[in-house]
Coordinates of C-alpha atoms in Angstrom, one line a residue:
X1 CA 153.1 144.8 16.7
X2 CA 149.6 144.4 16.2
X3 CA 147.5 142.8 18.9
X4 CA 146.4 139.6 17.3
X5 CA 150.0 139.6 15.9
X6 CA 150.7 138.4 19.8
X7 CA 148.5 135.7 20.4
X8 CA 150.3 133.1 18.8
X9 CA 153.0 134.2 21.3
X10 CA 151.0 134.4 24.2
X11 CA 149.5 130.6 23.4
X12 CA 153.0 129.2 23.3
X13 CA 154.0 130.4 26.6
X14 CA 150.8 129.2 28.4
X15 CA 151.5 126.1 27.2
X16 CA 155.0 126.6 28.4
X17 CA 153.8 127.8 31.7
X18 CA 151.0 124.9 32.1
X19 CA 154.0 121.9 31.6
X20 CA 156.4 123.8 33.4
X21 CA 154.5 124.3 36.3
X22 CA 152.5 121.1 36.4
X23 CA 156.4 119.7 36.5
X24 CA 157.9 121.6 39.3
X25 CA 154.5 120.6 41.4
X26 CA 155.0 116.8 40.5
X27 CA 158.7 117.3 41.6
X28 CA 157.8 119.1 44.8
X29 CA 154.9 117.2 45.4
X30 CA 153.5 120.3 46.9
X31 CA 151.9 123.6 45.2
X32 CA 148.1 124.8 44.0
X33 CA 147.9 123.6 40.3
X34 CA 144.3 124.4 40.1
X35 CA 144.8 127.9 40.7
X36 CA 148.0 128.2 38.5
X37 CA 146.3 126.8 36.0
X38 CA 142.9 128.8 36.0
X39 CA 145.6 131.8 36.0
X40 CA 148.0 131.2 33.3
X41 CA 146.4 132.4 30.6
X42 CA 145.9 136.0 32.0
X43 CA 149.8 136.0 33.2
X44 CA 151.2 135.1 29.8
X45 CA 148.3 137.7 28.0
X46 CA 149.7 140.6 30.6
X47 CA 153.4 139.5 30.3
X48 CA 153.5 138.8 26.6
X49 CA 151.0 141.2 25.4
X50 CA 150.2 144.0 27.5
X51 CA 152.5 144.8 30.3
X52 CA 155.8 147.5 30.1
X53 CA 158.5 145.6 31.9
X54 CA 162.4 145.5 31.7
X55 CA 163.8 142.4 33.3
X56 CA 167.4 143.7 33.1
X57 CA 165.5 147.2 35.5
X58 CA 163.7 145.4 37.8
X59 CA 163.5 148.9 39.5
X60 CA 163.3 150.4 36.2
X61 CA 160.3 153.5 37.4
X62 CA 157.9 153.6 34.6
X63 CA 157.4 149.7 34.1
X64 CA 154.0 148.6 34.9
X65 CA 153.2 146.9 37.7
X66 CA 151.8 143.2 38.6
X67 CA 150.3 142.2 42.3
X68 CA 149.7 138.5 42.5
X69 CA 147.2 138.9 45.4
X70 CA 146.3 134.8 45.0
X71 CA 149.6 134.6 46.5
X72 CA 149.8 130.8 46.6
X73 CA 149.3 130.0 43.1
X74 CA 153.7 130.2 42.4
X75 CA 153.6 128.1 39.9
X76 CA 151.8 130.5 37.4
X77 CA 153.7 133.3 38.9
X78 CA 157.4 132.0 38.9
X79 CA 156.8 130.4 35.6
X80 CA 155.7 133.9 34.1
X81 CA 158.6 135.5 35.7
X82 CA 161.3 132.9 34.0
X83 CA 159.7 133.4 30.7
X84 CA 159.5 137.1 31.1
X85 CA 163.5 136.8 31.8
X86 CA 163.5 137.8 35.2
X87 CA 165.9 134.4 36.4
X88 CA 166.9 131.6 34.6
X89 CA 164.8 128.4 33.9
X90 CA 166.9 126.6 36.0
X91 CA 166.0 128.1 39.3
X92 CA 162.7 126.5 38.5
X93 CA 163.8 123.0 39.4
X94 CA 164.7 124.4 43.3
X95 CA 160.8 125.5 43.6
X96 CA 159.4 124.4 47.3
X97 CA 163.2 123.0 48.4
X98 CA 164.5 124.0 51.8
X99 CA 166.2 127.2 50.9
X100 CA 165.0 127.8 47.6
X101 CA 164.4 131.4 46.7
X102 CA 161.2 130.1 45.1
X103 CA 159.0 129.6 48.1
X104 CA 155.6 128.4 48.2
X105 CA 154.2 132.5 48.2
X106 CA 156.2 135.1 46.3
X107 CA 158.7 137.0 48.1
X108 CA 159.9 140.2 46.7
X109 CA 163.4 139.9 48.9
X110 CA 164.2 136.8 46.6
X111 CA 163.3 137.1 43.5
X112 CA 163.1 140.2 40.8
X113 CA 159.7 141.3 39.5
X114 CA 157.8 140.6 42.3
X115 CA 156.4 144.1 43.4
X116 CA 154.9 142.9 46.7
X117 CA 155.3 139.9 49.4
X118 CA 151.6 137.8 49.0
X119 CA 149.8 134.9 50.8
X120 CA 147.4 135.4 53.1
X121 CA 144.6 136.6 50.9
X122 CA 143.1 139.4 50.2
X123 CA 146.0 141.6 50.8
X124 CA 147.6 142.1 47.1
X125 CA 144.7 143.9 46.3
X126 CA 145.0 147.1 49.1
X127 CA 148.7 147.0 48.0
X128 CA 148.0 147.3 44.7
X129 CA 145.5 150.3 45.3
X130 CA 148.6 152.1 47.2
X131 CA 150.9 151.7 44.1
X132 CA 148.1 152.9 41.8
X133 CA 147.6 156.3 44.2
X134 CA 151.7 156.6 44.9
X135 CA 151.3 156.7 40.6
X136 CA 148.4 159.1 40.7
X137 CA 150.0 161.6 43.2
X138 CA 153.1 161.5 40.6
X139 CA 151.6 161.7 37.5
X140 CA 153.6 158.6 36.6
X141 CA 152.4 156.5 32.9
X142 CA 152.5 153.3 34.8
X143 CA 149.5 151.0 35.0
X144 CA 149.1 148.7 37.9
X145 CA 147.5 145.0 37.4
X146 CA 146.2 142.7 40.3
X147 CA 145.0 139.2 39.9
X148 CA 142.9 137.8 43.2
X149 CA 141.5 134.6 43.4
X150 CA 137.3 134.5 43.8
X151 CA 137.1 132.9 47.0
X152 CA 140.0 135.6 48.0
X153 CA 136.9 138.4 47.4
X154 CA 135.1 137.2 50.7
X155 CA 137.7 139.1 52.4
X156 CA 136.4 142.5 53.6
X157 CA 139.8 144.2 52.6
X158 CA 139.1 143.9 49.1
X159 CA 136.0 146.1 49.6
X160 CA 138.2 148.6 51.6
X161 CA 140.6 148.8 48.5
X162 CA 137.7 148.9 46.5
X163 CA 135.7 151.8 48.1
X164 CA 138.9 153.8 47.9
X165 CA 140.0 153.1 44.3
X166 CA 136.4 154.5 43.1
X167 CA 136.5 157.2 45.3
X168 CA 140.1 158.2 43.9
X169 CA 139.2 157.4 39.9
X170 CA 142.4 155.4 39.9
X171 CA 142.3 154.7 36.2
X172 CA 145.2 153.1 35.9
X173 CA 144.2 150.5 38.4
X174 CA 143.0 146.9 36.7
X175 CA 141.7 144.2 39.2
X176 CA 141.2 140.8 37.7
X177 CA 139.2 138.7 39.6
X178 CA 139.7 134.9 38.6
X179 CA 136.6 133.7 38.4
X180 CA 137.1 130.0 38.4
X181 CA 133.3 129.8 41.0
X182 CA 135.8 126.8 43.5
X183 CA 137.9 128.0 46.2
X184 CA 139.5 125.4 48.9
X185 CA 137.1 122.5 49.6
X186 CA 133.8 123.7 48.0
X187 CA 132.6 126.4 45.4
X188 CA 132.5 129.9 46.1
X189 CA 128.8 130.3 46.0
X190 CA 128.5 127.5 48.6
X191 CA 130.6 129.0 51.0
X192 CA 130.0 132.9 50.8
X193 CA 127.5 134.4 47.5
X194 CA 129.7 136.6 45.2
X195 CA 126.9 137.0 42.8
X196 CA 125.8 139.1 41.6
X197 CA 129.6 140.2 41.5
X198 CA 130.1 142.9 38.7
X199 CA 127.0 145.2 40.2
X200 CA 128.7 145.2 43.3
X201 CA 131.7 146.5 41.4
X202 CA 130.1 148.9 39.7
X203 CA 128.2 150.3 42.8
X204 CA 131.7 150.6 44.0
X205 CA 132.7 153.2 40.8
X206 CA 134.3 150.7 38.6
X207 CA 134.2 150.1 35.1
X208 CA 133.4 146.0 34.4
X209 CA 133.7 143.7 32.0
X210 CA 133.7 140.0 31.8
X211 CA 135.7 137.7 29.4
X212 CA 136.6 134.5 28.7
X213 CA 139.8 133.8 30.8
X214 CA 141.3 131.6 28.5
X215 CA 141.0 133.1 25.7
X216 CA 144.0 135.4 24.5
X217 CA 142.2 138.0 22.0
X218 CA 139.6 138.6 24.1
X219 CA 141.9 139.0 27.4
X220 CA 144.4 141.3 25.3
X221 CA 141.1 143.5 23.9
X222 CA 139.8 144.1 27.5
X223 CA 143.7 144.4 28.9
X224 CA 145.3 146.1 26.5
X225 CA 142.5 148.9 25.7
X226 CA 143.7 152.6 27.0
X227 CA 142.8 153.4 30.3
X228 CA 139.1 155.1 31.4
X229 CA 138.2 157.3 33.4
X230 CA 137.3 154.4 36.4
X231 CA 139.6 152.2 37.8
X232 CA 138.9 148.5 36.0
X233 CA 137.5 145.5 37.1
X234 CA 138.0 142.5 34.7
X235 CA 136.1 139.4 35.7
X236 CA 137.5 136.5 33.7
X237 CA 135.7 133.7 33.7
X238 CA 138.0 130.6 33.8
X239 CA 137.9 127.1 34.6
X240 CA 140.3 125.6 38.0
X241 CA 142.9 122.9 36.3
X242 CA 142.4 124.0 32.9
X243 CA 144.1 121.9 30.3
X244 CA 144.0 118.8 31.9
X245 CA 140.9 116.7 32.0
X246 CA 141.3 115.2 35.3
X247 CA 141.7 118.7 37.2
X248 CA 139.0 120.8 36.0
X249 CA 136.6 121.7 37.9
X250 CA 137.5 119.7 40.7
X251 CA 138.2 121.6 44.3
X252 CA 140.3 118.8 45.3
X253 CA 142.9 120.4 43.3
X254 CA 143.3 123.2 44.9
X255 CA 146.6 122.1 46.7
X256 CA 146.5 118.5 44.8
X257 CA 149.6 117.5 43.7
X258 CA 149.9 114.4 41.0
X259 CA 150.9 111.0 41.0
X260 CA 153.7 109.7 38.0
X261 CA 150.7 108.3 36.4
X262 CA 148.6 111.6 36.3
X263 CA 151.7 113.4 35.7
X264 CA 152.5 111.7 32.5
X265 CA 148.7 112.1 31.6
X266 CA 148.8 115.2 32.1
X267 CA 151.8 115.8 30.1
X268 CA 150.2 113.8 26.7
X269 CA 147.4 116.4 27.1
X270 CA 149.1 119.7 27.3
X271 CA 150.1 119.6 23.8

């Protein structure tokens, strides 16, 4: 299939994945919409367009691996996941109940496809950078993705992973930074400057590029191309609550969760 042949595709289950999660937030009344929703686009462009999976092998050794490291935006994340065909769409409804194998971070003891347990930030990244050497050292084909938030970069173990992935060349290590400029409470360059953000990544020996984060061509071109001779940093420039006009841009939600009236809102706007 040809690349733009999958954007269509990709489009439809963002969508999906935007009404699906806003739902199983509204139901919970708990979750991190903004986040999931600023994400969505890059999950369905990697699950639908870019990334070798099996969800029958789980374990299945030469699938290509995903590291949430924003560890608390689930509802991108699960909703990926069921769409991929990892567990059926009606686990989805259990999300944040007492119990529920979909918890409010991702836990790789309870559900399939999750490489990695993730929350407290800036840990997904390191991990990843592990997976992408234990791939090196074995001259395995698989590529290793890892989405962390932008307020997740002010941790300093980022920069450890990072100093050792340009050290190592670990081409077939992609970071995506989602670069929606809010974190909890405040914007990012309020709290701790990021800017100017792809030098420091290429001081670090990475190859950079920035992209729209919403848009599926331009994600699958930057994605999907064959891997360097650098490991890759992809900032993508997105927007927190994308899709619905009462979320974005708006730190607040974060960890907001919607009224009925915002929820059906919401809903006659993701269309």
């Amino acid at each position: 299939m040809h690349m733009n042949d999958k954007i269509p595709l990709i489009r439809e289950k963002a969508l999906w994945m935007r009404r699906t999660a806003f739902a199983m937030v509204h139901r919970a009344q708990l979750g991190h919409p903004g986040g999931d929703f600023s994400a969505i686009d890059i999950l369905a462009t990697l699950y639908f367009g870019v990334m070798r999976f099996d969800p029958k092998r789980p374990d299945w050794p030469d699938r290509d691996r995903f590291v949430m490291s924003k560890g608390h935006a689930t509802g991108a994340l699960y909703t990926a996941l069921c769409a991929a065909g990892y567990f059926p769409e009606d686990w989805l409804a259990t999300y944040m109940q007492p119990r529920s194998l979909l918890n409010g971070h991702p836990n790789r003891n309870y559900l399939p496809g999750i490489e990695t347990n993730t929350g407290p930030l800036g840990h997904g990244f390191p991990v990843a950078t592990g997976i992408a050497i234990a791939g090196q050292l074995a001259g395995a084909g698989y590529r290793t993705f890892v989405l962390t938030g932008d307020g997740e970069q002010q941790e300093g173990s980022n920069w450890e992973a990072a100093m050792v992935a340009g050290h190592r060349r670990l081409s077939n290590l992609t970071l995506i930074i989602d670069r929606n400029r809010l974190q909890q409470g405040a914007g990012t360059e309020e709290t701790s400057g990021l800017d100017p953000l792809d030098k420091r990544y290429d001081a670090f020996g990475f190859d950079v590029t920035e992209v729209d984060g919403h848009d599926p061509a331009a994600l699958l071109a930057v994605l999907g191309a064959a891997p360097g001779s650098k490991p890759r940093c992809v900032i993508a420039n997105t927007t927190k609550g994308k899709g619905v006009s009462f979320m974005e841009n708006v730190a607040s939600w974060h960890h907001g969760v919607p009224n009925d009236a915002q929820f059906e809102q919401a809903m006659k706007e993701l269309v």
